[in-house]
mmCIF file with all atom_site columns, C-alpha atoms in Angstrom:
data_model
loop_
_atom_site.group_PDB
_atom_site.id
_atom_site.type_symbol
_atom_site.label_atom_id
_atom_site.label_alt_id
_atom_site.label_comp_id
_atom_site.label_asym_id
_atom_site.label_entity_id
_atom_site.label_seq_id
_atom_site.pdbx_PDB_ins_code
_atom_site.Cartn_x
_atom_site.Cartn_y
_atom_site.Cartn_z
_atom_site.occupancy
_atom_site.B_iso_or_equiv
_atom_site.pdbx_formal_charge
_atom_site.auth_seq_id
_atom_site.auth_comp_id
_atom_site.auth_asym_id
_atom_site.auth_atom_id
_atom_site.pdbx_PDB_model_num
ATOM 1   C CA . MET O 1 1   ? 24.781 -0.794 -17.178 1.00 0.00 ? 15  MET O CA 1
ATOM 2   C CA . ALA O 1 2   ? 27.487 1.422  -18.568 1.00 0.00 ? 16  ALA O CA 1
ATOM 3   C CA . LYS O 1 3   ? 29.674 0.974  -21.594 1.00 0.00 ? 17  LYS O CA 1
ATOM 4   C CA . THR O 1 4   ? 32.580 3.083  -22.737 1.00 0.00 ? 18  THR O CA 1
ATOM 5   C CA . GLY O 1 5   ? 34.686 3.158  -25.858 1.00 0.00 ? 19  GLY O CA 1
ATOM 6   C CA . THR O 1 6   ? 35.904 5.273  -28.741 1.00 0.00 ? 20  THR O CA 1
ATOM 7   C CA . THR O 1 7   ? 34.097 4.406  -31.992 1.00 0.00 ? 21  THR O CA 1
ATOM 8   C CA . THR O 1 8   ? 30.767 5.274  -33.556 1.00 0.00 ? 22  THR O CA 1
ATOM 9   C CA . GLN O 1 9   ? 30.036 1.577  -34.108 1.00 0.00 ? 23  GLN O CA 1
ATOM 10  C CA . GLY O 1 10  ? 30.970 0.834  -30.496 1.00 0.00 ? 24  GLY O CA 1
ATOM 11  C CA . LEU O 1 11  ? 28.672 3.617  -29.293 1.00 0.00 ? 25  LEU O CA 1
ATOM 12  C CA . ARG O 1 12  ? 25.786 2.263  -31.363 1.00 0.00 ? 26  ARG O CA 1
ATOM 13  C CA . ALA O 1 13  ? 26.419 -1.268 -30.010 1.00 0.00 ? 27  ALA O CA 1
ATOM 14  C CA . ALA O 1 14  ? 26.548 -0.002 -26.401 1.00 0.00 ? 28  ALA O CA 1
ATOM 15  C CA . ILE O 1 15  ? 23.242 1.843  -26.863 1.00 0.00 ? 29  ILE O CA 1
ATOM 16  C CA . GLU O 1 16  ? 21.681 -1.302 -28.344 1.00 0.00 ? 30  GLU O CA 1
ATOM 17  C CA . ARG O 1 17  ? 23.021 -3.443 -25.459 1.00 0.00 ? 31  ARG O CA 1
ATOM 18  C CA . SER O 1 18  ? 21.422 -1.082 -22.950 1.00 0.00 ? 32  SER O CA 1
ATOM 19  C CA . GLY O 1 19  ? 18.092 -2.230 -24.394 1.00 0.00 ? 33  GLY O CA 1
ATOM 20  C CA . TYR O 1 20  ? 16.442 1.092  -23.644 1.00 0.00 ? 34  TYR O CA 1
ATOM 21  C CA . TYR O 1 21  ? 14.686 2.387  -26.766 1.00 0.00 ? 35  TYR O CA 1
ATOM 22  C CA . PRO O 1 22  ? 17.925 1.938  -28.720 1.00 0.00 ? 36  PRO O CA 1
ATOM 23  C CA . THR O 1 23  ? 16.634 3.297  -32.024 1.00 0.00 ? 37  THR O CA 1
ATOM 24  C CA . LEU O 1 24  ? 15.352 6.516  -30.418 1.00 0.00 ? 38  LEU O CA 1
ATOM 25  C CA . VAL O 1 25  ? 18.455 7.019  -28.264 1.00 0.00 ? 39  VAL O CA 1
ATOM 26  C CA . ALA O 1 26  ? 20.924 6.241  -31.066 1.00 0.00 ? 40  ALA O CA 1
ATOM 27  C CA . GLU O 1 27  ? 19.218 8.609  -33.514 1.00 0.00 ? 41  GLU O CA 1
ATOM 28  C CA . ALA O 1 28  ? 19.309 11.495 -31.023 1.00 0.00 ? 42  ALA O CA 1
ATOM 29  C CA . VAL O 1 29  ? 22.941 10.882 -30.044 1.00 0.00 ? 43  VAL O CA 1
ATOM 30  C CA . GLU O 1 30  ? 24.166 10.364 -33.600 1.00 0.00 ? 44  GLU O CA 1
ATOM 31  C CA . ALA O 1 31  ? 22.430 13.558 -34.762 1.00 0.00 ? 45  ALA O CA 1
ATOM 32  C CA . ALA O 1 32  ? 24.164 15.510 -31.980 1.00 0.00 ? 46  ALA O CA 1
ATOM 33  C CA . VAL O 1 33  ? 27.590 13.979 -32.709 1.00 0.00 ? 47  VAL O CA 1
ATOM 34  C CA . GLY O 1 34  ? 27.289 14.530 -36.452 1.00 0.00 ? 48  GLY O CA 1
ATOM 35  C CA . GLY O 1 35  ? 30.392 13.486 -38.351 1.00 0.00 ? 49  GLY O CA 1
ATOM 36  C CA . GLU O 1 36  ? 32.876 14.171 -35.550 1.00 0.00 ? 50  GLU O CA 1
ATOM 37  C CA . PRO O 1 37  ? 35.137 11.299 -34.481 1.00 0.00 ? 51  PRO O CA 1
ATOM 38  C CA . ILE O 1 38  ? 34.354 10.034 -30.979 1.00 0.00 ? 52  ILE O CA 1
ATOM 39  C CA . SER O 1 39  ? 37.150 10.174 -28.390 1.00 0.00 ? 53  SER O CA 1
ATOM 40  C CA . SER O 1 40  ? 35.233 8.417  -25.606 1.00 0.00 ? 54  SER O CA 1
ATOM 41  C CA . TYR O 1 41  ? 31.688 7.613  -24.544 1.00 0.00 ? 55  TYR O CA 1
ATOM 42  C CA . LEU O 1 42  ? 29.713 6.236  -21.642 1.00 0.00 ? 56  LEU O CA 1
ATOM 43  C CA . VAL O 1 43  ? 26.221 4.714  -21.776 1.00 0.00 ? 57  VAL O CA 1
ATOM 44  C CA . HIS O 1 44  ? 24.485 4.404  -18.411 1.00 0.00 ? 58  HIS O CA 1
ATOM 45  C CA . GLN O 1 45  ? 21.030 2.848  -18.105 1.00 0.00 ? 59  GLN O CA 1
ATOM 46  C CA . GLU O 1 46  ? 19.392 3.162  -14.712 1.00 0.00 ? 60  GLU O CA 1
ATOM 47  C CA . THR O 1 47  ? 16.164 1.965  -13.144 1.00 0.00 ? 61  THR O CA 1
ATOM 48  C CA . THR O 1 48  ? 14.630 4.007  -10.332 1.00 0.00 ? 62  THR O CA 1
ATOM 49  C CA . PHE O 1 49  ? 11.559 3.564  -8.188  1.00 0.00 ? 63  PHE O CA 1
ATOM 50  C CA . ASP O 1 50  ? 9.159  6.495  -7.933  1.00 0.00 ? 64  ASP O CA 1
ATOM 51  C CA . ALA O 1 51  ? 6.301  5.814  -5.485  1.00 0.00 ? 65  ALA O CA 1
ATOM 52  C CA . ASN O 1 52  ? 4.627  2.743  -6.988  1.00 0.00 ? 66  ASN O CA 1
ATOM 53  C CA . GLU O 1 53  ? 6.199  3.129  -10.419 1.00 0.00 ? 67  GLU O CA 1
ATOM 54  C CA . VAL O 1 54  ? 9.357  1.716  -11.899 1.00 0.00 ? 68  VAL O CA 1
ATOM 55  C CA . ARG O 1 55  ? 11.084 4.235  -14.155 1.00 0.00 ? 69  ARG O CA 1
ATOM 56  C CA . ARG O 1 56  ? 13.938 3.598  -16.488 1.00 0.00 ? 70  ARG O CA 1
ATOM 57  C CA . HIS O 1 57  ? 16.205 6.175  -18.055 1.00 0.00 ? 71  HIS O CA 1
ATOM 58  C CA . VAL O 1 58  ? 19.451 6.260  -19.956 1.00 0.00 ? 72  VAL O CA 1
ATOM 59  C CA . THR O 1 59  ? 22.224 8.827  -20.054 1.00 0.00 ? 73  THR O CA 1
ATOM 60  C CA . VAL O 1 60  ? 24.745 8.827  -22.887 1.00 0.00 ? 74  VAL O CA 1
ATOM 61  C CA . LEU O 1 61  ? 27.912 10.915 -22.575 1.00 0.00 ? 75  LEU O CA 1
ATOM 62  C CA . VAL O 1 62  ? 30.072 11.448 -25.661 1.00 0.00 ? 76  VAL O CA 1
ATOM 63  C CA . LEU O 1 63  ? 33.419 13.160 -25.948 1.00 0.00 ? 77  LEU O CA 1
ATOM 64  C CA . THR O 1 64  ? 34.747 14.430 -29.272 1.00 0.00 ? 78  THR O CA 1
ATOM 65  C CA . ALA O 1 65  ? 37.833 16.528 -29.943 1.00 0.00 ? 79  ALA O CA 1
ATOM 66  C CA . ASN O 1 66  ? 35.832 19.743 -29.465 1.00 0.00 ? 80  ASN O CA 1
ATOM 67  C CA . ARG O 1 67  ? 32.625 18.903 -27.627 1.00 0.00 ? 81  ARG O CA 1
ATOM 68  C CA . PHE O 1 68  ? 31.031 17.097 -24.712 1.00 0.00 ? 82  PHE O CA 1
ATOM 69  C CA . ILE O 1 69  ? 27.584 15.768 -25.620 1.00 0.00 ? 83  ILE O CA 1
ATOM 70  C CA . VAL O 1 70  ? 24.974 14.716 -23.070 1.00 0.00 ? 84  VAL O CA 1
ATOM 71  C CA . SER O 1 71  ? 21.867 12.793 -24.042 1.00 0.00 ? 85  SER O CA 1
ATOM 72  C CA . HIS O 1 72  ? 19.194 11.783 -21.574 1.00 0.00 ? 86  HIS O CA 1
ATOM 73  C CA . THR O 1 73  ? 16.070 9.739  -22.285 1.00 0.00 ? 87  THR O CA 1
ATOM 74  C CA . ASP O 1 74  ? 13.199 9.130  -19.846 1.00 0.00 ? 88  ASP O CA 1
ATOM 75  C CA . GLU O 1 75  ? 10.020 7.157  -20.211 1.00 0.00 ? 89  GLU O CA 1
ATOM 76  C CA . GLN O 1 76  ? 6.714  8.395  -18.843 1.00 0.00 ? 90  GLN O CA 1
ATOM 77  C CA . ALA O 1 77  ? 3.450  6.635  -18.170 1.00 0.00 ? 91  ALA O CA 1
ATOM 78  C CA . ALA O 1 78  ? 0.256  7.808  -19.825 1.00 0.00 ? 92  ALA O CA 1
ATOM 79  C CA . ASP O 1 79  ? -1.017 11.003 -18.211 1.00 0.00 ? 93  ASP O CA 1
ATOM 80  C CA . ASN O 1 80  ? -3.284 13.978 -18.857 1.00 0.00 ? 94  ASN O CA 1
ATOM 81  C CA . SER O 1 81  ? -1.054 15.204 -21.678 1.00 0.00 ? 95  SER O CA 1
ATOM 82  C CA . SER O 1 82  ? -0.774 11.843 -23.453 1.00 0.00 ? 96  SER O CA 1
ATOM 83  C CA . PRO O 1 83  ? -3.179 8.880  -23.502 1.00 0.00 ? 97  PRO O CA 1
ATOM 84  C CA . SER O 1 84  ? -0.285 6.483  -24.144 1.00 0.00 ? 98  SER O CA 1
ATOM 85  C CA . PRO O 1 85  ? 3.143  6.021  -22.545 1.00 0.00 ? 99  PRO O CA 1
ATOM 86  C CA . TYR O 1 86  ? 5.858  8.186  -24.071 1.00 0.00 ? 100 TYR O CA 1
ATOM 87  C CA . ALA O 1 87  ? 9.578  8.898  -23.938 1.00 0.00 ? 101 ALA O CA 1
ATOM 88  C CA . THR O 1 88  ? 11.406 12.187 -23.876 1.00 0.00 ? 102 THR O CA 1
ATOM 89  C CA . THR O 1 89  ? 14.943 12.416 -25.174 1.00 0.00 ? 103 THR O CA 1
ATOM 90  C CA . SER O 1 90  ? 17.166 15.487 -25.094 1.00 0.00 ? 104 SER O CA 1
ATOM 91  C CA . THR O 1 91  ? 20.723 16.223 -26.126 1.00 0.00 ? 105 THR O CA 1
ATOM 92  C CA . GLU O 1 92  ? 23.027 19.045 -25.187 1.00 0.00 ? 106 GLU O CA 1
ATOM 93  C CA . SER O 1 93  ? 26.288 19.862 -26.900 1.00 0.00 ? 107 SER O CA 1
ATOM 94  C CA . VAL O 1 94  ? 28.892 21.746 -24.855 1.00 0.00 ? 108 VAL O CA 1
ATOM 95  C CA . LYS O 1 95  ? 32.179 23.124 -26.178 1.00 0.00 ? 109 LYS O CA 1
ATOM 96  C CA . LEU O 1 96  ? 35.031 21.657 -24.158 1.00 0.00 ? 110 LEU O CA 1
ATOM 97  C CA . ASP O 1 97  ? 36.347 25.078 -23.202 1.00 0.00 ? 111 ASP O CA 1
ATOM 98  C CA . ARG O 1 98  ? 33.034 25.786 -21.424 1.00 0.00 ? 112 ARG O CA 1
ATOM 99  C CA . ILE O 1 99  ? 33.438 22.897 -18.990 1.00 0.00 ? 113 ILE O CA 1
ATOM 100 C CA . SER O 1 100 ? 34.418 24.466 -15.706 1.00 0.00 ? 114 SER O CA 1
ATOM 101 C CA . SER O 1 101 ? 34.706 21.369 -13.546 1.00 0.00 ? 115 SER O CA 1
ATOM 102 C CA . VAL O 1 102 ? 34.982 17.609 -13.685 1.00 0.00 ? 116 VAL O CA 1
ATOM 103 C CA . VAL O 1 103 ? 34.561 16.166 -10.209 1.00 0.00 ? 117 VAL O CA 1
ATOM 104 C CA . VAL O 1 104 ? 35.100 12.486 -9.504  1.00 0.00 ? 118 VAL O CA 1
ATOM 105 C CA . SER O 1 105 ? 34.056 11.380 -6.029  1.00 0.00 ? 119 SER O CA 1
ATOM 106 C CA . ARG O 1 106 ? 35.209 7.894  -5.066  1.00 0.00 ? 120 ARG O CA 1
ATOM 107 C CA . VAL O 1 107 ? 33.886 5.850  -2.174  1.00 0.00 ? 121 VAL O CA 1
ATOM 108 C CA . VAL O 1 108 ? 36.306 3.164  -1.020  1.00 0.00 ? 122 VAL O CA 1
ATOM 109 C CA . ALA O 1 109 ? 35.839 0.502  1.627   1.00 0.00 ? 123 ALA O CA 1
ATOM 110 C CA . ASN O 1 110 ? 38.491 0.039  4.319   1.00 0.00 ? 124 ASN O CA 1
ATOM 111 C CA . PRO O 1 111 ? 40.577 3.078  3.365   1.00 0.00 ? 125 PRO O CA 1
ATOM 112 C CA . GLU O 1 112 ? 43.288 2.120  5.858   1.00 0.00 ? 126 GLU O CA 1
ATOM 113 C CA . SER O 1 113 ? 44.177 -0.889 3.694   1.00 0.00 ? 127 SER O CA 1
ATOM 114 C CA . TYR O 1 114 ? 43.580 0.729  0.292   1.00 0.00 ? 128 TYR O CA 1
ATOM 115 C CA . THR O 1 115 ? 45.994 -0.330 -2.431  1.00 0.00 ? 129 THR O CA 1
ATOM 116 C CA . PRO O 1 116 ? 46.490 1.585  -5.681  1.00 0.00 ? 130 PRO O CA 1
ATOM 117 C CA . GLY O 1 117 ? 44.368 0.269  -8.527  1.00 0.00 ? 131 GLY O CA 1
ATOM 118 C CA . THR O 1 118 ? 41.572 -1.046 -6.312  1.00 0.00 ? 132 THR O CA 1
ATOM 119 C CA . LEU O 1 119 ? 38.206 -0.048 -7.715  1.00 0.00 ? 133 LEU O CA 1
ATOM 120 C CA . PRO O 1 120 ? 36.054 2.197  -5.559  1.00 0.00 ? 134 PRO O CA 1
ATOM 121 C CA . ARG O 1 121 ? 32.721 0.712  -4.531  1.00 0.00 ? 135 ARG O CA 1
ATOM 122 C CA . GLU O 1 122 ? 30.975 3.839  -5.809  1.00 0.00 ? 136 GLU O CA 1
ATOM 123 C CA . VAL O 1 123 ? 31.805 6.717  -8.150  1.00 0.00 ? 137 VAL O CA 1
ATOM 124 C CA . VAL O 1 124 ? 29.933 9.992  -8.610  1.00 0.00 ? 138 VAL O CA 1
ATOM 125 C CA . LEU O 1 125 ? 30.885 11.948 -11.727 1.00 0.00 ? 139 LEU O CA 1
ATOM 126 C CA . THR O 1 126 ? 29.800 15.597 -11.576 1.00 0.00 ? 140 THR O CA 1
ATOM 127 C CA . ILE O 1 127 ? 30.371 17.865 -14.546 1.00 0.00 ? 141 ILE O CA 1
ATOM 128 C CA . GLY O 1 128 ? 29.761 21.615 -14.582 1.00 0.00 ? 142 GLY O CA 1
ATOM 129 C CA . TRP O 1 129 ? 29.620 23.967 -17.546 1.00 0.00 ? 143 TRP O CA 1
ATOM 130 C CA . GLY O 1 130 ? 27.506 26.793 -16.204 1.00 0.00 ? 144 GLY O CA 1
ATOM 131 C CA . ALA O 1 131 ? 24.057 25.854 -17.450 1.00 0.00 ? 145 ALA O CA 1
ATOM 132 C CA . VAL O 1 132 ? 22.837 24.963 -13.941 1.00 0.00 ? 146 VAL O CA 1
ATOM 133 C CA . SER O 1 133 ? 24.175 26.362 -10.685 1.00 0.00 ? 147 SER O CA 1
ATOM 134 C CA . ARG O 1 134 ? 23.063 25.719 -7.137  1.00 0.00 ? 148 ARG O CA 1
ATOM 135 C CA . ILE O 1 135 ? 23.371 28.435 -4.505  1.00 0.00 ? 149 ILE O CA 1
ATOM 136 C CA . ASP O 1 136 ? 23.410 27.480 -0.826  1.00 0.00 ? 150 ASP O CA 1
ATOM 137 C CA . LEU O 1 137 ? 22.978 30.500 1.477   1.00 0.00 ? 151 LEU O CA 1
ATOM 138 C CA . GLU O 1 138 ? 23.011 30.835 5.234   1.00 0.00 ? 152 GLU O CA 1
ATOM 139 C CA . PRO O 1 139 ? 23.004 33.802 7.585   1.00 0.00 ? 153 PRO O CA 1
ATOM 140 C CA . ALA O 1 140 ? 26.505 35.197 8.142   1.00 0.00 ? 154 ALA O CA 1
ATOM 141 C CA . ALA O 1 141 ? 27.734 35.613 11.695  1.00 0.00 ? 155 ALA O CA 1
ATOM 142 C CA . CYS O 1 142 ? 30.692 37.143 13.468  1.00 0.00 ? 156 CYS O CA 1
ATOM 143 C CA . GLY O 1 143 ? 32.817 35.672 16.240  1.00 0.00 ? 157 GLY O CA 1
ATOM 144 C CA . ASP O 1 144 ? 31.068 37.651 19.022  1.00 0.00 ? 158 ASP O CA 1
ATOM 145 C CA . PRO O 1 145 ? 28.450 35.389 20.694  1.00 0.00 ? 159 PRO O CA 1
ATOM 146 C CA . ASN O 1 146 ? 26.614 38.486 22.036  1.00 0.00 ? 160 ASN O CA 1
ATOM 147 C CA . CYS O 1 147 ? 26.359 40.218 18.652  1.00 0.00 ? 161 CYS O CA 1
ATOM 148 C CA . ASP O 1 148 ? 22.857 40.585 17.272  1.00 0.00 ? 162 ASP O CA 1
ATOM 149 C CA . ALA O 1 149 ? 23.735 42.628 14.195  1.00 0.00 ? 163 ALA O CA 1
ATOM 150 C CA . ASP O 1 150 ? 22.630 41.559 10.747  1.00 0.00 ? 164 ASP O CA 1
ATOM 151 C CA . HIS O 1 151 ? 25.762 40.392 8.925   1.00 0.00 ? 165 HIS O CA 1
ATOM 152 C CA . GLY O 1 152 ? 23.963 39.494 5.688   1.00 0.00 ? 166 GLY O CA 1
ATOM 153 C CA . TYR O 1 153 ? 24.399 36.102 4.101   1.00 0.00 ? 167 TYR O CA 1
ATOM 154 C CA . THR O 1 154 ? 27.240 33.860 3.082   1.00 0.00 ? 168 THR O CA 1
ATOM 155 C CA . GLY O 1 155 ? 27.154 30.867 0.799   1.00 0.00 ? 169 GLY O CA 1
ATOM 156 C CA . ASN O 1 156 ? 28.467 28.838 -2.053  1.00 0.00 ? 170 ASN O CA 1
ATOM 157 C CA . SER O 1 157 ? 27.605 28.616 -5.715  1.00 0.00 ? 171 SER O CA 1
ATOM 158 C CA . THR O 1 158 ? 28.162 25.173 -7.178  1.00 0.00 ? 172 THR O CA 1
ATOM 159 C CA . ALA O 1 159 ? 28.031 24.226 -10.844 1.00 0.00 ? 173 ALA O CA 1
ATOM 160 C CA . ASP O 1 160 ? 26.578 20.772 -11.181 1.00 0.00 ? 174 ASP O CA 1
ATOM 161 C CA . ASP O 1 161 ? 24.943 20.487 -14.546 1.00 0.00 ? 175 ASP O CA 1
ATOM 162 C CA . LEU O 1 162 ? 25.268 16.709 -14.557 1.00 0.00 ? 176 LEU O CA 1
ATOM 163 C CA . SER O 1 163 ? 25.760 14.229 -11.774 1.00 0.00 ? 177 SER O CA 1
ATOM 164 C CA . LEU O 1 164 ? 26.004 10.514 -12.547 1.00 0.00 ? 178 LEU O CA 1
ATOM 165 C CA . ARG O 1 165 ? 26.324 7.910  -9.781  1.00 0.00 ? 179 ARG O CA 1
ATOM 166 C CA . VAL O 1 166 ? 27.447 4.336  -10.343 1.00 0.00 ? 180 VAL O CA 1
ATOM 167 C CA . SER O 1 167 ? 28.140 1.655  -7.778  1.00 0.00 ? 181 SER O CA 1
ATOM 168 C CA . GLU O 1 168 ? 29.754 -1.740 -7.819  1.00 0.00 ? 182 GLU O CA 1
ATOM 169 C CA . ALA O 1 169 ? 26.771 -3.282 -6.033  1.00 0.00 ? 183 ALA O CA 1
ATOM 170 C CA . GLY O 1 170 ? 24.128 -1.782 -8.323  1.00 0.00 ? 184 GLY O CA 1
ATOM 171 C CA . ASP O 1 171 ? 25.925 -1.472 -11.663 1.00 0.00 ? 185 ASP O CA 1
ATOM 172 C CA . GLY O 1 172 ? 28.854 -3.871 -11.431 1.00 0.00 ? 186 GLY O CA 1
ATOM 173 C CA . PRO O 1 173 ? 32.618 -3.362 -11.362 1.00 0.00 ? 187 PRO O CA 1
ATOM 174 C CA . ASP O 1 174 ? 32.882 -2.866 -15.148 1.00 0.00 ? 188 ASP O CA 1
ATOM 175 C CA . THR O 1 175 ? 30.543 0.115  -14.933 1.00 0.00 ? 189 THR O CA 1
ATOM 176 C CA . VAL O 1 176 ? 32.623 1.685  -12.164 1.00 0.00 ? 190 VAL O CA 1
ATOM 177 C CA . ARG O 1 177 ? 35.801 1.136  -14.188 1.00 0.00 ? 191 ARG O CA 1
ATOM 178 C CA . GLN O 1 178 ? 34.234 2.516  -17.372 1.00 0.00 ? 192 GLN O CA 1
ATOM 179 C CA . THR O 1 179 ? 33.007 5.622  -15.576 1.00 0.00 ? 193 THR O CA 1
ATOM 180 C CA . LEU O 1 180 ? 36.524 6.297  -14.320 1.00 0.00 ? 194 LEU O CA 1
ATOM 181 C CA . VAL O 1 181 ? 37.921 5.833  -17.851 1.00 0.00 ? 195 VAL O CA 1
ATOM 182 C CA . PHE O 1 182 ? 35.425 8.313  -19.302 1.00 0.00 ? 196 PHE O CA 1
ATOM 183 C CA . ALA O 1 183 ? 36.005 10.794 -16.459 1.00 0.00 ? 197 ALA O CA 1
ATOM 184 C CA . GLN O 1 184 ? 39.771 10.680 -17.058 1.00 0.00 ? 198 GLN O CA 1
ATOM 185 C CA . ALA O 1 185 ? 39.327 11.207 -20.821 1.00 0.00 ? 199 ALA O CA 1
ATOM 186 C CA . LEU O 1 186 ? 37.033 14.187 -20.201 1.00 0.00 ? 200 LEU O CA 1
ATOM 187 C CA . SER O 1 187 ? 39.368 15.649 -17.594 1.00 0.00 ? 201 SER O CA 1
ATOM 188 C CA . GLU O 1 188 ? 42.350 15.351 -19.926 1.00 0.00 ? 202 GLU O CA 1
ATOM 189 C CA . ALA O 1 189 ? 40.376 16.888 -22.817 1.00 0.00 ? 203 ALA O CA 1
ATOM 190 C CA . THR O 1 190 ? 39.331 19.903 -20.742 1.00 0.00 ? 204 THR O CA 1
ATOM 191 C CA . ALA O 1 191 ? 42.923 20.364 -19.525 1.00 0.00 ? 205 ALA O CA 1
ATOM 192 C CA . ALA O 1 192 ? 44.082 20.399 -23.145 1.00 0.00 ? 206 ALA O CA 1
ATOM 193 C CA . THR O 1 193 ? 41.733 23.319 -23.920 1.00 0.00 ? 207 THR O CA 1
ATOM 194 C CA . GLY O 1 194 ? 43.651 25.522 -21.482 1.00 0.00 ? 208 GLY O CA 1
ATOM 195 C CA . HIS O 1 195 ? 41.190 25.377 -18.590 1.00 0.00 ? 209 HIS O CA 1
#
């Protein structure tokens, strides 16, 4: 389930509709936002299956005039550190000028007959701001098939601090649409900062 909008009251209502520890999630998000007006938001509640356990978690993305705020809340079963189930919620506030990439990957069915405005069946929103980078290395080689020299390594460094996947089948068409709306608002906001 994802909801998007532009008001504090709308954000609170979307968090409550997600049904996932709304009081805890709303308090954390509202504390991070402070008194700033909200430009856009997205609330995405997801259920995953981990071995024999069902786990739920919620991600809340908020855009203000100056910041991008990410909140993530997970629930955990009782374990050695806690005799009762517990939830962990975290928020991160990122200045818009720190966002280095906003990647929107769209999966469309029957691309040969695609018409503008048709919703993709899946969207992956990846946002990078330099907190987490992934480095993929592989041995470098030259064009000579008989060469056995050590050419070092080559690779790529990818910033992917946040990756959020929504699909029409799993989350519904409104969620896909709302993710695209938030992604466009974030992209436009980062462009306005001179990036």
